[in-house]
mmCIF file with all atom_site columns, C-alpha atoms in Angstrom:
data_model
loop_
_atom_site.group_PDB
_atom_site.id
_atom_site.type_symbol
_atom_site.label_atom_id
_atom_site.label_alt_id
_atom_site.label_comp_id
_atom_site.label_asym_id
_atom_site.label_entity_id
_atom_site.label_seq_id
_atom_site.pdbx_PDB_ins_code
_atom_site.Cartn_x
_atom_site.Cartn_y
_atom_site.Cartn_z
_atom_site.occupancy
_atom_site.B_iso_or_equiv
_atom_site.pdbx_formal_charge
_atom_site.auth_seq_id
_atom_site.auth_comp_id
_atom_site.auth_asym_id
_atom_site.auth_atom_id
_atom_site.pdbx_PDB_model_num
ATOM 1   C CA . MET A 1 1   ? 99.445  119.337 119.229 1.00 45.00 ? 9   MET A CA 1
ATOM 2   C CA . THR A 1 2   ? 99.392  116.149 121.334 1.00 49.00 ? 10  THR A CA 1
ATOM 3   C CA . SER A 1 3   ? 96.801  114.121 122.517 1.00 52.00 ? 11  SER A CA 1
ATOM 4   C CA . LEU A 1 4   ? 97.162  113.248 126.508 1.00 76.00 ? 12  LEU A CA 1
ATOM 5   C CA . SER A 1 5   ? 94.443  110.881 127.369 1.00 85.00 ? 13  SER A CA 1
ATOM 6   C CA . PRO A 1 6   ? 94.437  107.428 125.169 1.00 86.00 ? 14  PRO A CA 1
ATOM 7   C CA . ASP A 1 7   ? 91.919  106.624 122.378 1.00 89.00 ? 15  ASP A CA 1
ATOM 8   C CA . PHE A 1 8   ? 91.827  103.760 122.819 1.00 90.00 ? 16  PHE A CA 1
ATOM 9   C CA . GLU A 1 9   ? 91.363  102.441 126.752 1.00 93.00 ? 17  GLU A CA 1
ATOM 10  C CA . THR A 1 10  ? 92.132  98.036  126.522 1.00 95.00 ? 18  THR A CA 1
ATOM 11  C CA . PRO A 1 11  ? 92.808  95.114  129.059 1.00 95.00 ? 19  PRO A CA 1
ATOM 12  C CA . LEU A 1 12  ? 96.582  95.945  128.146 1.00 94.00 ? 20  LEU A CA 1
ATOM 13  C CA . GLY A 1 13  ? 96.948  99.663  128.523 1.00 93.00 ? 21  GLY A CA 1
ATOM 14  C CA . PRO A 1 14  ? 96.018  102.298 126.559 1.00 93.00 ? 22  PRO A CA 1
ATOM 15  C CA . TYR A 1 15  ? 96.830  102.881 122.519 1.00 93.00 ? 23  TYR A CA 1
ATOM 16  C CA . TRP A 1 16  ? 96.478  106.069 120.685 1.00 92.00 ? 24  TRP A CA 1
ATOM 17  C CA . LEU A 1 17  ? 95.893  105.656 117.148 1.00 93.00 ? 25  LEU A CA 1
ATOM 18  C CA . GLN A 1 18  ? 97.682  106.871 114.370 1.00 91.00 ? 26  GLN A CA 1
ATOM 19  C CA . THR A 1 19  ? 96.115  107.726 110.748 1.00 91.00 ? 27  THR A CA 1
ATOM 20  C CA . ARG A 1 20  ? 97.314  108.972 107.084 1.00 89.00 ? 28  ARG A CA 1
ATOM 21  C CA . ASP A 1 21  ? 94.747  109.383 104.083 1.00 90.00 ? 29  ASP A CA 1
ATOM 22  C CA . GLY A 1 22  ? 92.614  107.020 105.106 1.00 91.00 ? 30  GLY A CA 1
ATOM 23  C CA . ALA A 1 23  ? 94.541  104.280 106.668 1.00 93.00 ? 31  ALA A CA 1
ATOM 24  C CA . ILE A 1 24  ? 95.993  103.247 109.629 1.00 94.00 ? 32  ILE A CA 1
ATOM 25  C CA . ARG A 1 25  ? 99.804  104.150 110.212 1.00 93.00 ? 33  ARG A CA 1
ATOM 26  C CA . ALA A 1 26  ? 100.068 103.309 113.751 1.00 93.00 ? 34  ALA A CA 1
ATOM 27  C CA . LEU A 1 27  ? 98.891  101.716 117.227 1.00 93.00 ? 35  LEU A CA 1
ATOM 28  C CA . SER A 1 28  ? 101.290 103.339 119.827 1.00 89.00 ? 36  SER A CA 1
ATOM 29  C CA . THR A 1 29  ? 101.676 102.529 123.279 1.00 88.00 ? 37  THR A CA 1
ATOM 30  C CA . GLN A 1 30  ? 103.334 106.481 123.465 1.00 85.00 ? 38  GLN A CA 1
ATOM 31  C CA . PRO A 1 31  ? 100.787 109.398 122.595 1.00 83.00 ? 39  PRO A CA 1
ATOM 32  C CA . THR A 1 32  ? 101.496 110.763 119.320 1.00 76.00 ? 40  THR A CA 1
ATOM 33  C CA . PRO A 1 33  ? 100.684 114.256 117.161 1.00 70.00 ? 41  PRO A CA 1
ATOM 34  C CA . ASP A 1 34  ? 96.644  114.731 117.123 1.00 64.00 ? 42  ASP A CA 1
ATOM 35  C CA . SER A 1 35  ? 96.476  112.341 113.885 1.00 69.00 ? 43  SER A CA 1
ATOM 36  C CA . SER A 1 36  ? 93.720  110.235 113.974 1.00 73.00 ? 44  SER A CA 1
ATOM 37  C CA . ASP A 1 37  ? 90.679  109.839 111.734 1.00 85.00 ? 45  ASP A CA 1
ATOM 38  C CA . PRO A 1 38  ? 87.517  110.397 114.286 1.00 89.00 ? 46  PRO A CA 1
ATOM 39  C CA . ALA A 1 39  ? 85.754  107.927 111.532 1.00 91.00 ? 47  ALA A CA 1
ATOM 40  C CA . LEU A 1 40  ? 88.649  105.544 111.870 1.00 92.00 ? 48  LEU A CA 1
ATOM 41  C CA . ARG A 1 41  ? 88.938  105.762 115.246 1.00 91.00 ? 49  ARG A CA 1
ATOM 42  C CA . GLN A 1 42  ? 85.169  105.039 115.991 1.00 94.00 ? 50  GLN A CA 1
ATOM 43  C CA . GLN A 1 43  ? 86.105  101.607 113.391 1.00 94.00 ? 51  GLN A CA 1
ATOM 44  C CA . VAL A 1 44  ? 88.705  100.768 115.344 1.00 95.00 ? 52  VAL A CA 1
ATOM 45  C CA . ALA A 1 45  ? 87.333  100.761 118.444 1.00 95.00 ? 53  ALA A CA 1
ATOM 46  C CA . ALA A 1 46  ? 84.421  98.495  117.393 1.00 96.00 ? 54  ALA A CA 1
ATOM 47  C CA . TRP A 1 47  ? 86.967  96.342  116.255 1.00 96.00 ? 55  TRP A CA 1
ATOM 48  C CA . LEU A 1 48  ? 88.974  96.398  119.697 1.00 96.00 ? 56  LEU A CA 1
ATOM 49  C CA . HIS A 1 49  ? 86.181  96.559  121.622 1.00 96.00 ? 57  HIS A CA 1
ATOM 50  C CA . ALA A 1 50  ? 84.415  93.282  119.994 1.00 96.00 ? 58  ALA A CA 1
ATOM 51  C CA . TYR A 1 51  ? 88.120  91.508  119.969 1.00 96.00 ? 59  TYR A CA 1
ATOM 52  C CA . PHE A 1 52  ? 88.566  92.208  123.672 1.00 97.00 ? 60  PHE A CA 1
ATOM 53  C CA . GLN A 1 53  ? 84.874  90.390  124.060 1.00 96.00 ? 61  GLN A CA 1
ATOM 54  C CA . GLY A 1 54  ? 85.865  87.229  122.557 1.00 95.00 ? 62  GLY A CA 1
ATOM 55  C CA . ILE A 1 55  ? 84.672  87.796  118.752 1.00 94.00 ? 63  ILE A CA 1
ATOM 56  C CA . PHE A 1 56  ? 87.761  88.925  116.199 1.00 95.00 ? 64  PHE A CA 1
ATOM 57  C CA . PRO A 1 57  ? 86.290  90.641  113.888 1.00 92.00 ? 65  PRO A CA 1
ATOM 58  C CA . ALA A 1 58  ? 87.970  90.202  110.352 1.00 91.00 ? 66  ALA A CA 1
ATOM 59  C CA . LEU A 1 59  ? 91.254  92.227  109.899 1.00 89.00 ? 67  LEU A CA 1
ATOM 60  C CA . ASP A 1 60  ? 90.346  93.064  106.030 1.00 88.00 ? 68  ASP A CA 1
ATOM 61  C CA . GLU A 1 61  ? 87.519  95.099  107.265 1.00 84.00 ? 69  GLU A CA 1
ATOM 62  C CA . LEU A 1 62  ? 90.467  97.203  108.674 1.00 93.00 ? 70  LEU A CA 1
ATOM 63  C CA . PRO A 1 63  ? 92.159  99.988  106.118 1.00 95.00 ? 71  PRO A CA 1
ATOM 64  C CA . LEU A 1 64  ? 95.814  98.537  107.447 1.00 95.00 ? 72  LEU A CA 1
ATOM 65  C CA . MET A 1 65  ? 98.703  100.515 106.693 1.00 95.00 ? 73  MET A CA 1
ATOM 66  C CA . PRO A 1 66  ? 101.543 100.346 108.436 1.00 95.00 ? 74  PRO A CA 1
ATOM 67  C CA . GLU A 1 67  ? 105.053 102.350 107.232 1.00 93.00 ? 75  GLU A CA 1
ATOM 68  C CA . GLY A 1 68  ? 108.321 100.564 106.281 1.00 96.00 ? 76  GLY A CA 1
ATOM 69  C CA . THR A 1 69  ? 110.218 98.988  104.709 1.00 97.00 ? 77  THR A CA 1
ATOM 70  C CA . PRO A 1 70  ? 109.150 96.474  101.755 1.00 97.00 ? 78  PRO A CA 1
ATOM 71  C CA . PHE A 1 71  ? 111.037 93.348  103.379 1.00 98.00 ? 79  PHE A CA 1
ATOM 72  C CA . GLN A 1 72  ? 108.676 94.308  106.754 1.00 98.00 ? 80  GLN A CA 1
ATOM 73  C CA . ARG A 1 73  ? 104.885 95.410  104.899 1.00 97.00 ? 81  ARG A CA 1
ATOM 74  C CA . ARG A 1 74  ? 104.787 92.449  103.123 1.00 97.00 ? 82  ARG A CA 1
ATOM 75  C CA . VAL A 1 75  ? 105.718 90.193  106.797 1.00 98.00 ? 83  VAL A CA 1
ATOM 76  C CA . TRP A 1 76  ? 102.295 91.862  108.581 1.00 97.00 ? 84  TRP A CA 1
ATOM 77  C CA . GLU A 1 77  ? 101.169 90.941  105.658 1.00 96.00 ? 85  GLU A CA 1
ATOM 78  C CA . ALA A 1 78  ? 101.269 87.474  105.789 1.00 97.00 ? 86  ALA A CA 1
ATOM 79  C CA . LEU A 1 79  ? 100.637 88.274  109.329 1.00 96.00 ? 87  LEU A CA 1
ATOM 80  C CA . ARG A 1 80  ? 96.702  88.632  108.408 1.00 94.00 ? 88  ARG A CA 1
ATOM 81  C CA . GLU A 1 81  ? 97.036  84.840  106.951 1.00 95.00 ? 89  GLU A CA 1
ATOM 82  C CA . ILE A 1 82  ? 97.129  83.489  110.190 1.00 96.00 ? 90  ILE A CA 1
ATOM 83  C CA . PRO A 1 83  ? 93.589  83.270  112.276 1.00 95.00 ? 91  PRO A CA 1
ATOM 84  C CA . PRO A 1 84  ? 92.719  84.525  115.676 1.00 96.00 ? 92  PRO A CA 1
ATOM 85  C CA . GLY A 1 85  ? 93.582  80.312  117.907 1.00 94.00 ? 93  GLY A CA 1
ATOM 86  C CA . ARG A 1 86  ? 96.033  79.552  115.738 1.00 96.00 ? 94  ARG A CA 1
ATOM 87  C CA . VAL A 1 87  ? 99.443  80.334  115.317 1.00 96.00 ? 95  VAL A CA 1
ATOM 88  C CA . GLU A 1 88  ? 102.720 79.549  113.664 1.00 96.00 ? 96  GLU A CA 1
ATOM 89  C CA . SER A 1 89  ? 106.612 79.514  114.023 1.00 96.00 ? 97  SER A CA 1
ATOM 90  C CA . TYR A 1 90  ? 109.393 82.197  112.660 1.00 96.00 ? 98  TYR A CA 1
ATOM 91  C CA . GLY A 1 91  ? 111.139 79.931  110.899 1.00 96.00 ? 99  GLY A CA 1
ATOM 92  C CA . ALA A 1 92  ? 107.487 78.428  108.880 1.00 97.00 ? 100 ALA A CA 1
ATOM 93  C CA . LEU A 1 93  ? 106.804 82.602  108.235 1.00 98.00 ? 101 LEU A CA 1
ATOM 94  C CA . ALA A 1 94  ? 109.230 83.153  106.957 1.00 98.00 ? 102 ALA A CA 1
ATOM 95  C CA . LYS A 1 95  ? 109.886 80.502  104.809 1.00 97.00 ? 103 LYS A CA 1
ATOM 96  C CA . ARG A 1 96  ? 105.791 81.389  103.617 1.00 97.00 ? 104 ARG A CA 1
ATOM 97  C CA . ILE A 1 97  ? 107.779 84.560  101.888 1.00 97.00 ? 105 ILE A CA 1
ATOM 98  C CA . ASP A 1 98  ? 111.096 82.798  101.876 1.00 97.00 ? 106 ASP A CA 1
ATOM 99  C CA . SER A 1 99  ? 113.387 84.196  104.284 1.00 97.00 ? 107 SER A CA 1
ATOM 100 C CA . ALA A 1 100 ? 114.777 83.752  107.726 1.00 96.00 ? 108 ALA A CA 1
ATOM 101 C CA . PRO A 1 101 ? 113.321 83.335  111.237 1.00 95.00 ? 109 PRO A CA 1
ATOM 102 C CA . ARG A 1 102 ? 115.854 85.849  112.200 1.00 94.00 ? 110 ARG A CA 1
ATOM 103 C CA . ALA A 1 103 ? 115.042 88.340  109.665 1.00 97.00 ? 111 ALA A CA 1
ATOM 104 C CA . VAL A 1 104 ? 110.663 87.297  109.988 1.00 97.00 ? 112 VAL A CA 1
ATOM 105 C CA . GLY A 1 105 ? 111.474 88.143  113.832 1.00 95.00 ? 113 GLY A CA 1
ATOM 106 C CA . ALA A 1 106 ? 112.778 91.662  113.271 1.00 96.00 ? 114 ALA A CA 1
ATOM 107 C CA . ALA A 1 107 ? 110.191 93.132  111.378 1.00 97.00 ? 115 ALA A CA 1
ATOM 108 C CA . LEU A 1 108 ? 107.389 91.485  113.851 1.00 96.00 ? 116 LEU A CA 1
ATOM 109 C CA . GLY A 1 109 ? 109.234 93.562  116.552 1.00 93.00 ? 117 GLY A CA 1
ATOM 110 C CA . ALA A 1 110 ? 109.314 97.208  113.620 1.00 95.00 ? 118 ALA A CA 1
ATOM 111 C CA . ASN A 1 111 ? 105.741 95.874  114.535 1.00 95.00 ? 119 ASN A CA 1
ATOM 112 C CA . PRO A 1 112 ? 103.176 99.748  114.488 1.00 95.00 ? 120 PRO A CA 1
ATOM 113 C CA . ILE A 1 113 ? 100.391 97.651  114.647 1.00 95.00 ? 121 ILE A CA 1
ATOM 114 C CA . PRO A 1 114 ? 100.278 95.649  117.652 1.00 94.00 ? 122 PRO A CA 1
ATOM 115 C CA . ILE A 1 115 ? 96.990  93.001  118.326 1.00 94.00 ? 123 ILE A CA 1
ATOM 116 C CA . LEU A 1 116 ? 95.940  94.229  114.599 1.00 95.00 ? 124 LEU A CA 1
ATOM 117 C CA . LEU A 1 117 ? 99.037  92.942  113.148 1.00 95.00 ? 125 LEU A CA 1
ATOM 118 C CA . PRO A 1 118 ? 97.744  89.721  115.131 1.00 95.00 ? 126 PRO A CA 1
ATOM 119 C CA . CYS A 1 119 ? 102.139 89.006  115.749 1.00 94.00 ? 127 CYS A CA 1
ATOM 120 C CA . HIS A 1 120 ? 101.260 87.943  118.866 1.00 95.00 ? 128 HIS A CA 1
ATOM 121 C CA . ARG A 1 121 ? 100.144 84.602  117.040 1.00 96.00 ? 129 ARG A CA 1
ATOM 122 C CA . VAL A 1 122 ? 103.720 83.884  115.948 1.00 96.00 ? 130 VAL A CA 1
ATOM 123 C CA . VAL A 1 123 ? 106.566 81.457  118.699 1.00 95.00 ? 131 VAL A CA 1
ATOM 124 C CA . ALA A 1 124 ? 109.446 79.722  118.245 1.00 93.00 ? 132 ALA A CA 1
ATOM 125 C CA . SER A 1 125 ? 109.585 75.935  116.770 1.00 91.00 ? 133 SER A CA 1
ATOM 126 C CA . ASP A 1 126 ? 109.508 74.908  120.091 1.00 87.00 ? 134 ASP A CA 1
ATOM 127 C CA . GLY A 1 127 ? 106.142 76.515  121.176 1.00 86.00 ? 135 GLY A CA 1
ATOM 128 C CA . ALA A 1 128 ? 107.853 79.090  123.264 1.00 83.00 ? 136 ALA A CA 1
ATOM 129 C CA . LEU A 1 129 ? 107.471 83.198  123.578 1.00 89.00 ? 137 LEU A CA 1
ATOM 130 C CA . ARG A 1 130 ? 110.037 84.155  122.293 1.00 83.00 ? 138 ARG A CA 1
ATOM 131 C CA . GLY A 1 131 ? 109.319 87.919  122.261 1.00 79.00 ? 139 GLY A CA 1
ATOM 132 C CA . TYR A 1 132 ? 106.446 90.759  121.023 1.00 78.00 ? 140 TYR A CA 1
ATOM 133 C CA . SER A 1 133 ? 106.847 94.488  121.059 1.00 73.00 ? 141 SER A CA 1
ATOM 134 C CA . GLY A 1 134 ? 103.962 95.557  122.144 1.00 75.00 ? 142 GLY A CA 1
ATOM 135 C CA . ARG A 1 135 ? 102.919 97.212  125.669 1.00 78.00 ? 143 ARG A CA 1
ATOM 136 C CA . GLY A 1 136 ? 103.465 94.791  127.988 1.00 80.00 ? 144 GLY A CA 1
ATOM 137 C CA . GLY A 1 137 ? 105.875 92.673  126.065 1.00 84.00 ? 145 GLY A CA 1
ATOM 138 C CA . LEU A 1 138 ? 105.278 88.267  126.685 1.00 88.00 ? 146 LEU A CA 1
ATOM 139 C CA . GLU A 1 139 ? 102.684 89.240  129.804 1.00 90.00 ? 147 GLU A CA 1
ATOM 140 C CA . SER A 1 140 ? 100.349 90.854  126.929 1.00 92.00 ? 148 SER A CA 1
ATOM 141 C CA . LYS A 1 141 ? 101.555 87.997  124.415 1.00 93.00 ? 149 LYS A CA 1
ATOM 142 C CA . ARG A 1 142 ? 100.507 85.505  126.710 1.00 94.00 ? 150 ARG A CA 1
ATOM 143 C CA . PHE A 1 143 ? 97.263  87.104  127.586 1.00 95.00 ? 151 PHE A CA 1
ATOM 144 C CA . LEU A 1 144 ? 95.857  87.412  123.106 1.00 96.00 ? 152 LEU A CA 1
ATOM 145 C CA . LEU A 1 145 ? 96.637  84.187  122.874 1.00 96.00 ? 153 LEU A CA 1
ATOM 146 C CA . ARG A 1 146 ? 94.174  82.858  125.586 1.00 96.00 ? 154 ARG A CA 1
ATOM 147 C CA . LEU A 1 147 ? 91.736  85.581  124.560 1.00 97.00 ? 155 LEU A CA 1
ATOM 148 C CA . GLU A 1 148 ? 91.998  83.298  121.839 1.00 97.00 ? 156 GLU A CA 1
ATOM 149 C CA . GLY A 1 149 ? 92.018  79.582  122.906 1.00 96.00 ? 157 GLY A CA 1
ATOM 150 C CA . ILE A 1 150 ? 95.303  79.604  122.711 1.00 93.00 ? 158 ILE A CA 1
ATOM 151 C CA . GLU A 1 151 ? 97.518  78.336  126.361 1.00 86.00 ? 159 GLU A CA 1
ATOM 152 C CA . ILE A 1 152 ? 100.874 78.523  125.548 1.00 79.00 ? 160 ILE A CA 1
#
């Protein structure tokens, strides 16, 4: 069964939550099979509400379990270490996890939990915005960074 009504309305548009085994698997911009846990949906709704009000709750409050390759999961886990209001370059993130910037960029492009796993905080080494796979592309990335107090 597919839910046409989104789980969340955000300033970036509607999102649908996918959960399994008590964990958040995806935050999608497309309607998804109705598989979201009501308690997790409520928890994510509160987190998103606070976030878009300029209050940045800790990510460790959410049981994030994105599905991906071991490398992708390593990149996504490293995102959790970039605090709100800060950015890190693809190169610096790659160095931190002993990888290459392009591989990191590809993993970020496959991030199934945008906003919550903050791939928007990763920028080019010159500070330029290079990509954002979430709804709205670079304009959304710019919006999220401004919300966190970063002008790019």
